[in-house]
Amino acid sequence: MYTVINMPRPTKISESPPAAVAETLERLGRNIRTARLRRKLPQADLAQRMGVSRFVVADIERGKPTTGVAAYIGALWVLGLLSHMRDVADPDHDEEGKTLERARSSGTARRPRSLSDEF
């Protein structure tokens, strides 16, 4: 008897990502490839250090949208480039979000809640 493994269905964004998403993934993949080549590290060695197959590394370097974000970040970690991810989506750099948050606030200070001594 065979065991059926349910593979996750591809999402719309991975099947047909917006141009900006596809371009960013491709650029990230090229950057990872350049970093690997500068270190004279074969794909198989990078894959081994990451704990994945060399096919996953090849997919990363092509910017394949169905490759998990953990694989991209794992490659950056192995290459010593993970610290550059620190500012990605940093709320302090989200000017639009901060503007929307300020617009939603009432503009007045909240009255502090009084605490009762009763239990």
Coordinates of C-alpha atoms in Angstrom, one line a residue:
M1 CA 0.0 0.0 0.0
Y2 CA 1.3 3.5 -0.9
T3 CA 1.2 6.5 1.3
V4 CA -0.2 9.6 -0.4
I5 CA 1.7 12.8 0.4
N6 CA -0.3 15.9 0.0
M7 CA 1.8 18.6 -1.5
P8 CA 0.8 22.1 -0.8
R9 CA -1.0 23.8 -3.8
P10 CA 0.9 26.6 -5.4
T11 CA -0.4 30.0 -4.4
K12 CA -1.3 32.7 -6.8
I13 CA 1.7 34.9 -5.8
S14 CA 4.1 32.0 -6.5
E15 CA 2.4 30.9 -9.7
S16 CA 2.3 34.4 -11.2
P17 CA 4.0 36.9 -8.9
P18 CA 3.7 40.7 -9.6
A19 CA 6.7 42.0 -11.7
A20 CA 8.2 43.8 -8.7
V21 CA 8.1 40.6 -6.6
A22 CA 9.6 38.5 -9.4
E23 CA 12.4 41.0 -10.0
T24 CA 13.2 41.3 -6.3
L25 CA 13.4 37.5 -6.0
E26 CA 15.6 37.2 -9.1
R27 CA 17.9 40.0 -7.8
L28 CA 18.2 38.3 -4.4
G29 CA 19.0 35.0 -6.1
R30 CA 21.7 36.7 -8.3
N31 CA 23.1 38.3 -5.2
I32 CA 23.3 35.0 -3.3
R33 CA 24.9 33.4 -6.4
T34 CA 27.5 36.2 -6.6
A35 CA 28.3 35.8 -2.9
R36 CA 28.7 32.0 -3.2
L37 CA 30.9 32.3 -6.2
R38 CA 33.1 35.0 -4.5
R39 CA 33.7 32.5 -1.8
K40 CA 34.5 29.8 -4.3
L41 CA 31.8 27.6 -2.8
P42 CA 30.1 25.0 -5.0
Q43 CA 26.4 24.8 -4.9
A44 CA 26.6 21.3 -3.4
D45 CA 28.7 22.6 -0.4
L46 CA 26.3 25.5 0.2
A47 CA 23.4 23.0 0.1
Q48 CA 25.1 20.7 2.5
R49 CA 25.8 23.5 5.0
M50 CA 22.1 24.6 4.7
G51 CA 20.8 21.1 5.0
V52 CA 19.0 21.1 1.6
S53 CA 19.6 19.6 -1.8
R54 CA 21.7 21.4 -4.5
F55 CA 18.4 21.7 -6.5
V56 CA 17.1 24.0 -3.7
V57 CA 20.2 26.2 -4.0
A58 CA 19.8 26.3 -7.8
D59 CA 16.1 27.4 -7.3
I60 CA 17.3 30.1 -4.8
E61 CA 19.8 31.4 -7.3
R62 CA 17.1 31.6 -10.0
G63 CA 14.8 33.5 -7.7
K64 CA 12.1 30.8 -7.9
P65 CA 9.0 32.1 -6.1
T66 CA 7.9 28.7 -4.8
T67 CA 11.2 28.3 -2.9
G68 CA 10.5 28.9 0.8
V69 CA 11.7 32.1 2.5
A70 CA 13.6 29.9 5.0
A71 CA 15.8 28.6 2.2
Y72 CA 16.7 32.1 1.1
I73 CA 17.5 33.2 4.6
G74 CA 19.4 30.0 5.3
A75 CA 21.6 30.7 2.3
L76 CA 22.2 34.2 3.6
W77 CA 23.1 32.8 7.0
V78 CA 25.6 30.3 5.6
L79 CA 27.2 33.1 3.5
G80 CA 27.5 35.4 6.6
L81 CA 25.0 37.9 5.1
L82 CA 22.1 37.4 7.5
S83 CA 22.7 40.7 9.4
H84 CA 21.6 42.5 6.2
M85 CA 18.1 41.2 6.8
R86 CA 17.8 43.1 10.1
D87 CA 16.2 46.2 8.4
V88 CA 13.8 44.3 6.2
A89 CA 10.2 45.4 7.1
D90 CA 11.5 47.2 10.2
P91 CA 8.5 49.1 11.6
D92 CA 10.7 52.1 12.3
H93 CA 11.3 52.5 8.6
D94 CA 7.6 52.1 7.7
E95 CA 6.6 55.7 7.1
E96 CA 3.3 54.9 5.5
G97 CA 2.3 52.7 8.4
K98 CA 3.3 55.3 11.0
T99 CA 1.3 58.0 9.2
L100 CA -1.8 55.8 9.1
E101 CA -1.3 54.9 12.8
R102 CA -1.1 58.6 13.7
A103 CA -4.2 59.4 11.6
R104 CA -6.2 56.7 13.5
S105 CA -5.2 57.9 17.0
S106 CA -7.6 60.3 18.6
G107 CA -5.0 62.9 19.3
T108 CA -6.0 63.1 23.0
A109 CA -4.4 61.3 25.8
R110 CA -6.3 58.4 27.3
R111 CA -7.5 58.8 30.8
P112 CA -5.6 56.4 33.0
R113 CA -7.7 53.5 34.4
S114 CA -8.1 53.7 38.1
L115 CA -7.3 50.6 40.1
S116 CA -9.5 49.5 42.9
D117 CA -8.2 48.2 46.2
E118 CA -11.1 45.7 46.3
F119 CA -10.5 42.1 45.3

